[in-house]
Short mmCIF file of C-alpha atoms in Angstrom, two decimals:
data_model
loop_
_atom_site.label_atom_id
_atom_site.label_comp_id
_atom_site.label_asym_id
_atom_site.label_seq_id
_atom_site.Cartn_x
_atom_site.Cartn_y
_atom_site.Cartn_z
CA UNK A 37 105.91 149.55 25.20
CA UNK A 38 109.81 148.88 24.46
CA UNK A 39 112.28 149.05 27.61
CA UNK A 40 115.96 149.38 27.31
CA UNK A 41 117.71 146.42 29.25
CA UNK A 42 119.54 149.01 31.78
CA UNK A 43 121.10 148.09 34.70
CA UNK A 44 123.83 149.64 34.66
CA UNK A 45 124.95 153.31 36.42
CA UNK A 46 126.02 155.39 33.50
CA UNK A 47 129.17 157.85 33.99
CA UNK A 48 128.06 160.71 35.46
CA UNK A 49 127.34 164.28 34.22
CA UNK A 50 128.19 166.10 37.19
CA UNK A 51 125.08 167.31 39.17
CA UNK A 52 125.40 171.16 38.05
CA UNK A 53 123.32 174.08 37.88
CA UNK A 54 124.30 175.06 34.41
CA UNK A 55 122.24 177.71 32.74
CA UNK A 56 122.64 179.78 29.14
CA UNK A 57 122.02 183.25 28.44
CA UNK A 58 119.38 183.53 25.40
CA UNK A 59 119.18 187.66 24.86
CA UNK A 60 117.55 188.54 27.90
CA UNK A 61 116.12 184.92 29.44
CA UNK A 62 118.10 182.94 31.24
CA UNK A 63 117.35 179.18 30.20
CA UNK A 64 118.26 176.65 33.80
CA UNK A 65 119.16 173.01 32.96
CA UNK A 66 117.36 171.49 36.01
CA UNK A 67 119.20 167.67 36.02
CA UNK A 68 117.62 164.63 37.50
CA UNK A 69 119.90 161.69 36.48
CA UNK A 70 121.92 160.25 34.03
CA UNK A 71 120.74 157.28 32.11
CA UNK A 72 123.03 154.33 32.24
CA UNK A 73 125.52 152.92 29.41
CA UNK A 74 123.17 150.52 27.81
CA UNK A 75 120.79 153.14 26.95
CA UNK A 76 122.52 154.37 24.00
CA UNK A 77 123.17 150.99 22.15
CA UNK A 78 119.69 150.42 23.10
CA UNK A 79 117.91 153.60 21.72
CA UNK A 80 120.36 154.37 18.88
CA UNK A 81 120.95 151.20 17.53
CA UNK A 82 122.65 152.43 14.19
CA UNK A 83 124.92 154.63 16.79
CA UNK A 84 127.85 151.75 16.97
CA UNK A 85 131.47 152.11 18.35
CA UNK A 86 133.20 152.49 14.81
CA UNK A 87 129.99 155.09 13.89
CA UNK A 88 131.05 157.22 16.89
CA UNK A 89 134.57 157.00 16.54
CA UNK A 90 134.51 158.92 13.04
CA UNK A 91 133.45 161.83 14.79
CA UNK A 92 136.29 162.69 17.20
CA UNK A 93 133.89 166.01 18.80
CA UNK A 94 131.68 163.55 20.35
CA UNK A 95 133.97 162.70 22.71
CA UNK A 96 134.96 163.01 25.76
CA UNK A 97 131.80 164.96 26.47
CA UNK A 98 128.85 163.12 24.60
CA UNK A 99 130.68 159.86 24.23
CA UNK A 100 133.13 157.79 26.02
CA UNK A 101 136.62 156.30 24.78
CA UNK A 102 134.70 153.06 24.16
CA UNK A 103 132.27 154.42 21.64
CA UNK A 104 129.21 154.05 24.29
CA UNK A 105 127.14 156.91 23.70
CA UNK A 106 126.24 159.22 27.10
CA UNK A 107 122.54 160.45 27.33
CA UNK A 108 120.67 162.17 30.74
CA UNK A 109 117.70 162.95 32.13
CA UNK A 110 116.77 166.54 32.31
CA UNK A 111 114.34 169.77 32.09
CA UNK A 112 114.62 172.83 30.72
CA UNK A 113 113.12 175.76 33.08
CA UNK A 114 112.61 179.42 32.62
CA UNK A 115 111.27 182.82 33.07
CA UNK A 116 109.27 184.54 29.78
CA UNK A 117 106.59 186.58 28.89
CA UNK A 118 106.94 187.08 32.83
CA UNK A 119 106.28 183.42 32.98
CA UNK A 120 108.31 180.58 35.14
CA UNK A 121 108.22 177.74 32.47
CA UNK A 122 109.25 174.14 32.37
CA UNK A 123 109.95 172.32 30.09
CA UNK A 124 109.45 168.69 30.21
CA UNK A 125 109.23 166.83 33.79
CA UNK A 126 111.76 164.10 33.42
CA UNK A 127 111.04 160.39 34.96
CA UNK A 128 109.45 161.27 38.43
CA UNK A 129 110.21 159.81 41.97
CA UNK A 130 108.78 156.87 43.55
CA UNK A 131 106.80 155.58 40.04
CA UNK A 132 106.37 152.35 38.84
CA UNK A 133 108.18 151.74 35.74
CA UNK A 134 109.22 148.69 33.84
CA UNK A 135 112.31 149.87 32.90
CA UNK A 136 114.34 149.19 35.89
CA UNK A 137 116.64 152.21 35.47
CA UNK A 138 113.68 154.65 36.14
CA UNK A 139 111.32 152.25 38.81
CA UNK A 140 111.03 154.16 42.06
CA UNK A 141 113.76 156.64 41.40
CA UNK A 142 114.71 158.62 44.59
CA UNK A 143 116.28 162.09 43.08
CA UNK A 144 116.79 165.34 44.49
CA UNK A 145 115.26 167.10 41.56
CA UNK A 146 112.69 169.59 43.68
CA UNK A 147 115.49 170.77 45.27
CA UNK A 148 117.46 171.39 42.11
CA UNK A 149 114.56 173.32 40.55
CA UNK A 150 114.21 175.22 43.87
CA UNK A 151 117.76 176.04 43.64
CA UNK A 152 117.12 177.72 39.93
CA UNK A 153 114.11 180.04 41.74
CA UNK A 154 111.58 177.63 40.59
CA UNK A 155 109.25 175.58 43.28
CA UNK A 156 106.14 173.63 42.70
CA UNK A 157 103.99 176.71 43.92
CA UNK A 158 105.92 179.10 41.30
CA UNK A 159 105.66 177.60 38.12
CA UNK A 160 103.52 178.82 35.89
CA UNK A 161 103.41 176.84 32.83
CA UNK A 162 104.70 173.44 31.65
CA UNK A 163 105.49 172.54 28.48
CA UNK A 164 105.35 168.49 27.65
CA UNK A 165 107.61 167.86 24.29
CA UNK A 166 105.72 164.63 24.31
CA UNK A 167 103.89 162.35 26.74
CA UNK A 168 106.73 159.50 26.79
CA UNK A 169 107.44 158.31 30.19
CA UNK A 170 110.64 160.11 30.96
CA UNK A 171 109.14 163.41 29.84
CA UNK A 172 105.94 163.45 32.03
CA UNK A 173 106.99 161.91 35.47
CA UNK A 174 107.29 165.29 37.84
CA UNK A 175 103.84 166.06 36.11
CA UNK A 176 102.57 164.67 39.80
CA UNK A 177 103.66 163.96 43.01
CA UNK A 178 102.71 161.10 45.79
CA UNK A 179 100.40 163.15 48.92
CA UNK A 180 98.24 161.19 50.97
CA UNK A 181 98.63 158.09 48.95
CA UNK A 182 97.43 159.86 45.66
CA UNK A 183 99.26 161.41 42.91
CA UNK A 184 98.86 164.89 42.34
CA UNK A 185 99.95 167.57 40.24
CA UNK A 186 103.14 168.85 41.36
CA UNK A 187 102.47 172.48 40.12
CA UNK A 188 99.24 172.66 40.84
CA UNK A 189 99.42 176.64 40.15
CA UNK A 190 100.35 176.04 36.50
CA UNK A 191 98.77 174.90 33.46
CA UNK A 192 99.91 171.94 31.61
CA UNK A 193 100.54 172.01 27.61
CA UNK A 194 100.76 169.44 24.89
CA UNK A 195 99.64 169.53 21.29
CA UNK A 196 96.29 168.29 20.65
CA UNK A 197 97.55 165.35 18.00
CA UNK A 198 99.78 164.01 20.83
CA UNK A 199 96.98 163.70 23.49
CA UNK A 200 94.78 162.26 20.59
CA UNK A 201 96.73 159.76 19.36
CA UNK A 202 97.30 158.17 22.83
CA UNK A 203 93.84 158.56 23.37
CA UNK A 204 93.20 156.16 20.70
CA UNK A 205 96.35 153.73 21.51
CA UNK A 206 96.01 150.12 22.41
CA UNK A 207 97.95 150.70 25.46
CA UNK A 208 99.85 147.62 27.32
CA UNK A 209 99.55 148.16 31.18
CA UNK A 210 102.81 149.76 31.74
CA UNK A 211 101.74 152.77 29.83
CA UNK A 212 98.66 153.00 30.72
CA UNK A 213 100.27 153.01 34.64
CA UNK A 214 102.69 156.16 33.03
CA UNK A 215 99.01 157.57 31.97
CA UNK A 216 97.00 156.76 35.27
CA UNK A 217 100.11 158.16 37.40
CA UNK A 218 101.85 161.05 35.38
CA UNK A 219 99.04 162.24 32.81
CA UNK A 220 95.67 161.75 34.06
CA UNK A 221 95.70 163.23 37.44
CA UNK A 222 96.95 166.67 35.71
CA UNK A 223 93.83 166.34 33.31
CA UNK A 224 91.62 165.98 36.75
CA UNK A 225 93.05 168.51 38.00
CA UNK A 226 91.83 170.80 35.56
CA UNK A 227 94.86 171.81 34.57
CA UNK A 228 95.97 170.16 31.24
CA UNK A 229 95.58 172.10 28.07
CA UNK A 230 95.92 170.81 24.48
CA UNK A 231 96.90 172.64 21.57
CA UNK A 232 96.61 172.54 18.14
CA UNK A 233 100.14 173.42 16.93
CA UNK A 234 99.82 174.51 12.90
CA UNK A 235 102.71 174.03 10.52
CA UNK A 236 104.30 176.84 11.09
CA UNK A 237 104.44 176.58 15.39
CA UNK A 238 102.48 178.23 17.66
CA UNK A 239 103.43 181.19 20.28
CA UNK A 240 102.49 179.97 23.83
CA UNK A 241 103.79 183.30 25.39
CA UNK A 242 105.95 186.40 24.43
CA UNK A 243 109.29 184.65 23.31
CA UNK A 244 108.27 180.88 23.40
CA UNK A 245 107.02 178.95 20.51
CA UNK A 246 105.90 175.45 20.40
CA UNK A 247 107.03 174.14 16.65
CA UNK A 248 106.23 170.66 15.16
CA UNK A 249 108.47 168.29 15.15
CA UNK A 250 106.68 164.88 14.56
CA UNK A 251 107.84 161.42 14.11
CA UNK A 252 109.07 160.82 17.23
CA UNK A 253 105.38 160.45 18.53
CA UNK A 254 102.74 161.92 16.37
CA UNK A 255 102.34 165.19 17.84
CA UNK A 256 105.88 165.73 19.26
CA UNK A 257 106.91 169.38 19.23
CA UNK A 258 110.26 171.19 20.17
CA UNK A 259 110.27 174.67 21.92
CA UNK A 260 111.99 177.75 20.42
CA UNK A 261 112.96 180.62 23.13
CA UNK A 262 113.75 183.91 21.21
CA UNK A 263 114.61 187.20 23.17
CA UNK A 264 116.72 190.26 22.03
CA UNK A 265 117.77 188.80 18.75
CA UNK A 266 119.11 185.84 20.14
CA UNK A 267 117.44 181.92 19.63
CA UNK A 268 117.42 178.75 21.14
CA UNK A 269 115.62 175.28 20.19
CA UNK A 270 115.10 172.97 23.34
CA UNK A 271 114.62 169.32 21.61
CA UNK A 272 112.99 167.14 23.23
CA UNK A 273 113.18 163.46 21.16
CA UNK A 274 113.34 164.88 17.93
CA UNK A 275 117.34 164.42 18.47
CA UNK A 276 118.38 162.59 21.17
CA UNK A 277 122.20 162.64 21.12
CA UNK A 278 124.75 164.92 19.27
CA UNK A 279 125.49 161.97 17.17
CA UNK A 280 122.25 162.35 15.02
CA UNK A 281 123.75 165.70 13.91
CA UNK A 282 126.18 163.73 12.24
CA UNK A 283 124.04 161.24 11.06
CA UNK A 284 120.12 162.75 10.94
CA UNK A 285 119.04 159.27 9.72
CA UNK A 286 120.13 157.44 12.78
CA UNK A 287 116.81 156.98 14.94
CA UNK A 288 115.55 155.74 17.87
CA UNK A 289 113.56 152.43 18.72
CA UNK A 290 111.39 153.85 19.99
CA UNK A 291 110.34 156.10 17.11
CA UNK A 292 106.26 155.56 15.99
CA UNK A 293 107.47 156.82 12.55
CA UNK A 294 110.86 156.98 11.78
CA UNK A 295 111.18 157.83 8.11
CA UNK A 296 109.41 160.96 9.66
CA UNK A 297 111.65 161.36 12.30
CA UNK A 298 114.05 161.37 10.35
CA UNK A 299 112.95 164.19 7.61
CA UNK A 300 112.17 166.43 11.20
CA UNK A 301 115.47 165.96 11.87
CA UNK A 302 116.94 167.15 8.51
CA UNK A 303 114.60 170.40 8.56
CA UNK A 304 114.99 171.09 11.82
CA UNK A 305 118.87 170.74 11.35
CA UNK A 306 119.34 172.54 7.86
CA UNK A 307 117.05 175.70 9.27
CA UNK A 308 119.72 175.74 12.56
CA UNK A 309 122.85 175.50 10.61
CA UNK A 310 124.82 178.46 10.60
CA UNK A 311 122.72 180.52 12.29
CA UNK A 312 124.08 181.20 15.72
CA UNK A 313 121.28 179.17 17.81
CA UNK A 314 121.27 177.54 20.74
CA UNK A 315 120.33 174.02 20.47
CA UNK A 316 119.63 172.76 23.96
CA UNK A 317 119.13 169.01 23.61
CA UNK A 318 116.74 167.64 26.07
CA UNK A 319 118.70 163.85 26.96
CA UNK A 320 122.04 165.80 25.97
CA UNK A 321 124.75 165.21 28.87
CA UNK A 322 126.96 168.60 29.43
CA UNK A 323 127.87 170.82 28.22
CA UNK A 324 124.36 169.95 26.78
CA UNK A 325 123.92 173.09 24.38
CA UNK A 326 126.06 173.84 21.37
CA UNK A 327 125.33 175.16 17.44
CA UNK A 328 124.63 173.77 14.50
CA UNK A 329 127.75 173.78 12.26
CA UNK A 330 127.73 172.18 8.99
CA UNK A 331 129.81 169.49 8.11
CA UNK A 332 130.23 167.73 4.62
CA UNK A 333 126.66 166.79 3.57
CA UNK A 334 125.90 166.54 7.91
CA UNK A 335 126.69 168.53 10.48
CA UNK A 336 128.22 168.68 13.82
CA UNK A 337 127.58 170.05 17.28
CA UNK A 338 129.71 173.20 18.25
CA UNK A 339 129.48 172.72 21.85
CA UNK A 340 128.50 175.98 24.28
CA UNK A 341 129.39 175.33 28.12
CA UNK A 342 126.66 176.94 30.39
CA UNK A 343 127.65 178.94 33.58
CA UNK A 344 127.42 176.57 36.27
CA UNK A 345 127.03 178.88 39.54
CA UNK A 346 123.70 178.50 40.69
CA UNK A 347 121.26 180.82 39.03
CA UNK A 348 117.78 182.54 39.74
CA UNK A 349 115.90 183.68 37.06
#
């Protein structure tokens, strides 16, 4: 598995508790970290300084003066269908990792969620985009020198051709470490569930939809959250940074298909435009939501600020 040479701190985010109103839910940005500078150059290669600089909405928010794109570490969490949902588990506390901007992180990230109304006894159902390191880590916790599931009241979700295809992967160590610590214990647990998401997405509850979105990783999905008319996408890695708005066929490094990637992007994109929706991008620093506007034969983000008192659900 590919690591990004980060070392180091990237500028920070703010630690907030921002939150957006879609119709009746309330959807909680629950932040863990920001990544550091390199990542960007690292992940989005094609993203360069003089790319950047044509687009003078990127910054100051979702890029600095000198081009270098900003990116965080995040989850999405939520209450629907009656529900307490999250959505994607970020990189985990105290793990192993051969990147050495996410080895034994040390983050107050329960606390955050707790602060939303969501605790590890609470949650009902979490939602894995994918099962990439830095979606997967709060899956478990260290207790007595084991890992364990950290919600051990919910159930865990990922499509079926995600699971499978990892499965089936000739896995260097490191990943199978993410697997043995972040991924298997859930399974043991008896509380992992895979599902087969069809072309045209899957409902998981009343008002949240799991929708393909492959290329990424083969069985990558985003979530939609609808509720009183109103819309939102949460990404995951199907766009990493604002700047793929303005150019979809920028991808990541890390991509296991990228000419796929790269037509998810476009669909996903040219269904959003113009319609008022709430794209909530899952390594998006703040204001981290906006809508998709287009622009020219692309399109750009249209940046939506969240409320940032602390909010329960």
């Amino acid at each position: 598995m590919r690591t990004a040479p980060l070392t180091d701190p990237a500028p920070s985010s703010a630690a907030s508790a921002a939150h957006w109103a879609v119709g009746e839910i309330t959807v909680h940005r629950i932040d863990e970290t920001p990544l550091p500078a390199p990542t960007g150059p690292w992940l989005l290669p094609a993203a360069t300084a003089d790319v950047v600089a044509e687009h003078d909405w990127l910054q100051p928010d979702f890029a600095g003066t000198d081009g270098v794109l900003r990116l965080d570490s995040h989850s999405f969490a939520l209450v629907v269908d009656g529900l307490r949902v999250l959505v994607d588990t970020g990189i985990g506390n105290g793990k192993t990792r051969s990147n050495p901007a996410w080895h034994n992180l040390r983050t107050d990230y329960l606390a955050r969620l707790a602060a939303a109304g969501f605790t590890p006894g609470n949650v009902d159902l979490v939602v894995l985009t994918h099962l990439h390191t830095d979606h997967v880590g709060w899956n478990t916790r260290q207790a007595g020198g084991a890992w364990v599931p950290t919600f051990p009241n919910a159930r865990y979700l990922t499509a079926k051709t995600e699971y499978d295809f990892w499965a089936a992967y000739d896995m260097d160590e490191a990943r199978r470490g993410i697997f043995r610590d972040s991924v298997l214990p859930v399974e043991e647990a008896g509380l992992l569930d895979l599902i087969d998401v069809p072309d045209e997405g899957i409902d998981v509850a009343d008002g949240l939809r799991l929708v393909p979105a492959p290329g990424h990783t083969p069985g990558h999905v985003a979530v939609e959250v609808s509720s009183a008319g109103a819309s939102a996408l949460i990404t995951g890695d199907c766009i990493h940074h604002p700047v793929q708005l303005a150019h979809p066929e920028i991808g990541s490094c890390v991509d296991t298909d990228p000419v796929q990637a790269e037509a998810t992007r476009r669909t996903l994109l040219a269904r959003l435009a113009g319609t008022g929706a709430l794209v909530l991008g899952t390594h998006f620093p703040l204001p981290t939501a906006g809508r998709v506007v287009g622009e020219g034969d692309a399109y750009r983000l249209e940046a939506v600020t969240g409320h940032t008192r602390p909010g329960v659900a």
